[in-house]
Coordinates of C-alpha atoms in Angstrom, one line a residue:
M17 CA 147.6 45.6 9.8
E18 CA 146.2 43.8 13.0
T19 CA 142.9 45.1 14.8
T20 CA 142.9 45.2 18.3
V21 CA 139.7 44.1 20.1
K22 CA 139.1 45.6 23.8
Q23 CA 137.1 43.5 26.1
D24 CA 135.2 45.0 29.3
K25 CA 133.5 42.8 31.8
A26 CA 129.9 43.8 30.2
F27 CA 130.7 44.3 26.1
L28 CA 133.3 44.5 23.4
S29 CA 134.7 47.6 22.4
Y30 CA 136.3 48.1 18.6
P31 CA 138.5 50.6 18.1
E32 CA 137.4 53.5 15.3
P33 CA 139.2 53.2 12.1
W34 CA 141.3 56.3 10.9
L35 CA 139.5 57.1 7.9
S36 CA 136.7 57.1 10.4
K37 CA 138.0 59.3 12.8
A38 CA 139.6 61.8 10.2
L39 CA 136.1 62.3 8.4
F40 CA 133.8 62.3 11.1
A41 CA 136.2 62.8 14.3
S42 CA 139.0 65.3 13.6
R43 CA 139.3 69.1 14.2
A44 CA 140.2 69.4 10.8
S45 CA 136.9 68.3 9.6
V46 CA 135.2 71.2 11.7
P47 CA 135.1 73.6 9.0
F48 CA 133.6 71.2 6.3
W49 CA 130.8 69.7 8.7
T50 CA 129.9 73.6 9.6
I51 CA 129.0 74.6 6.2
V52 CA 127.1 71.1 5.8
R53 CA 125.3 72.0 8.9
L54 CA 124.5 75.4 8.3
Y55 CA 123.5 74.5 4.4
L56 CA 121.2 72.2 5.9
G57 CA 119.7 74.2 8.8
Y58 CA 119.2 76.8 6.4
L59 CA 116.9 74.6 3.9
W60 CA 114.9 73.4 7.0
L61 CA 114.6 76.9 8.6
T62 CA 113.6 78.3 5.2
A63 CA 111.0 75.2 4.7
G64 CA 109.5 75.6 7.8
W65 CA 109.6 79.4 8.2
G66 CA 107.2 79.0 4.8
K67 CA 105.0 76.7 6.5
I68 CA 104.1 78.2 9.9
T69 CA 103.5 81.6 7.8
N70 CA 100.7 79.6 5.8
P71 CA 97.3 79.1 7.2
A72 CA 96.9 75.9 5.4
W73 CA 99.8 74.6 7.2
V74 CA 99.1 76.8 10.5
G75 CA 96.2 77.9 12.4
P76 CA 92.7 76.7 12.6
E77 CA 92.5 75.9 9.1
A78 CA 95.8 73.7 8.9
G79 CA 95.4 70.4 7.6
G80 CA 94.6 71.4 4.2
A81 CA 97.9 71.3 2.7
V82 CA 98.6 68.3 4.6
K83 CA 95.8 66.2 3.2
G84 CA 96.4 67.5 -0.5
F85 CA 100.0 66.1 -0.1
L86 CA 99.0 63.0 1.0
S87 CA 95.9 62.5 -1.4
N88 CA 98.6 62.8 -4.1
A89 CA 101.0 60.2 -2.4
L90 CA 97.8 58.1 -2.4
T91 CA 97.8 58.3 -5.9
L92 CA 101.2 57.0 -6.6
T93 CA 100.6 53.5 -5.1
T94 CA 99.3 52.0 -8.4
G95 CA 100.9 51.0 -11.0
E96 CA 103.9 48.4 -12.0
R97 CA 106.4 50.4 -10.2
P98 CA 104.7 52.2 -7.6
S99 CA 106.2 55.1 -6.2
V100 CA 104.3 55.0 -2.5
Q101 CA 104.3 51.2 -0.7
G102 CA 101.1 49.7 0.2
W103 CA 102.3 49.7 4.2
Y104 CA 103.0 53.3 4.2
A105 CA 100.0 53.8 2.1
W106 CA 97.9 52.2 5.1
L107 CA 99.7 54.8 7.5
I108 CA 98.6 57.6 5.2
E109 CA 94.9 56.4 5.2
N110 CA 94.6 55.5 8.7
V111 CA 96.7 57.6 10.6
F112 CA 98.2 60.8 8.8
I113 CA 94.9 62.1 6.9
P114 CA 92.7 61.3 9.9
N115 CA 94.9 63.4 12.2
A116 CA 96.4 66.0 9.3
F117 CA 95.5 69.2 11.7
V118 CA 97.9 67.7 14.3
F119 CA 100.4 66.6 11.9
S120 CA 100.4 69.7 10.0
H121 CA 101.3 71.8 13.2
L122 CA 104.0 69.2 14.1
V123 CA 105.6 69.1 10.6
A124 CA 105.7 73.3 10.4
F125 CA 107.3 73.6 13.3
G126 CA 109.5 70.9 13.7
E127 CA 111.2 71.8 10.2
V128 CA 111.8 75.6 12.0
L129 CA 113.3 73.9 15.4
I130 CA 115.2 71.6 13.5
G131 CA 116.6 74.5 10.8
L132 CA 117.0 76.6 14.5
A133 CA 119.0 74.0 16.3
L134 CA 121.3 73.0 13.2
I135 CA 122.1 76.5 12.5
L136 CA 123.2 76.8 16.4
G137 CA 124.9 73.7 16.6
L138 CA 122.3 72.7 19.4
L139 CA 122.6 68.7 19.7
T140 CA 123.8 68.3 16.1
G141 CA 123.4 64.9 15.5
L142 CA 119.8 64.6 17.1
S143 CA 118.5 67.6 15.3
A144 CA 119.8 65.8 11.9
F145 CA 118.6 62.8 12.7
M146 CA 115.4 64.1 13.0
G147 CA 115.7 66.1 9.9
G148 CA 116.5 62.7 8.4
F149 CA 113.4 61.3 9.7
L150 CA 111.3 63.6 8.2
N151 CA 113.2 63.5 4.7
A152 CA 112.1 59.7 5.0
A153 CA 109.0 60.5 5.4
F154 CA 108.6 62.6 2.5
L155 CA 110.6 59.9 0.4
F156 CA 108.1 57.2 1.7
A157 CA 105.1 59.8 0.1
G158 CA 106.9 59.6 -3.2
T159 CA 108.3 63.2 -3.0
V160 CA 111.7 63.4 -4.0
S161 CA 112.5 67.3 -4.7
T162 CA 115.5 68.2 -2.4
N163 CA 114.7 65.5 0.1
P164 CA 117.6 62.9 -1.0
L165 CA 120.6 65.7 -0.6
M166 CA 119.2 67.0 2.6
F167 CA 118.9 62.9 4.0
V168 CA 122.4 62.0 2.7
L169 CA 123.6 65.4 4.3
A170 CA 121.7 64.8 7.7
T171 CA 123.0 61.4 7.7
W172 CA 126.7 62.3 7.4
L173 CA 126.1 65.1 10.1
V174 CA 124.8 62.2 12.5
L175 CA 127.8 60.4 12.1
A176 CA 130.3 63.7 12.6
W177 CA 128.1 64.3 15.8
R178 CA 131.1 64.8 17.7
V179 CA 132.3 67.9 15.4
G180 CA 129.4 69.0 13.6
G181 CA 128.7 71.5 16.7
Y182 CA 132.2 72.5 17.3
W183 CA 131.5 75.8 16.2
G184 CA 128.2 76.1 18.0
L185 CA 126.3 75.3 21.1
D186 CA 127.8 71.8 21.2
Y187 CA 131.2 72.5 22.2
W188 CA 129.4 73.7 25.5
I189 CA 126.5 71.4 25.9
L190 CA 127.8 67.6 24.8
P191 CA 130.7 67.8 27.8
W192 CA 128.0 69.2 30.1
L193 CA 125.6 66.1 29.3
G194 CA 128.1 63.8 30.0
A195 CA 129.0 63.1 26.5
P196 CA 132.6 61.9 25.5
R197 CA 134.8 64.5 24.9
G198 CA 136.1 64.3 21.6
S199 CA 140.3 64.5 20.8
W200 CA 139.6 68.7 20.4
R201 CA 138.6 68.4 23.4
K202 CA 141.2 66.2 25.1
S203 CA 143.8 68.4 23.6
K204 CA 142.6 71.4 25.1
D205 CA 142.1 69.6 28.6
Q206 CA 145.5 68.2 28.5
A207 CA 146.9 72.0 27.6
E208 CA 145.4 72.9 30.6
A209 CA 146.6 70.3 32.8
R210 CA 150.3 70.8 31.7
G211 CA 149.5 74.7 32.5
N212 CA 148.4 73.7 36.0
K213 CA 151.1 71.6 36.6
S214 CA 153.9 73.9 35.5
A215 CA 152.5 76.5 37.7
A216 CA 152.1 74.3 40.7

């Protein structure tokens, strides 16, 4: 099967494969991505809520939990197969630990905001990306736990950004922001146009 390439003055545009459309952009996939989004949002919200209600994470004494976590990560930089790479250990020692108070609040409130945004379907692709970014940071620090699963789900949601928040606030927000309308909005617009044409 030949792949057509549309050429514009400024760039080349390649059509999206049918499989990619079916998995990440079709209205039929909306229920699946809604379940994934809500589940991932629940994981982030509960993790963040546990932190913002903990004085070791939020408040005047914040930073202790982050320092403990990162100090443990530094112990994983030795051995034949270190879990934490040298470049990340440098960041831990010179950037993260000295600013543990700030990062403690950023992580705690960031997790809550990511969780709420995913549950509400608010900028799903961006929210999932930020969650995946946090997961990657935890993985680089040698923490496995649920991070691999959450990272995979976040990556998939980033790919499904057009329909991930269809049953959520993205239904109204994405078109308002000027994002390309997905096939589910096009079909609705076409039906409205046909109705208006018939009425005329």
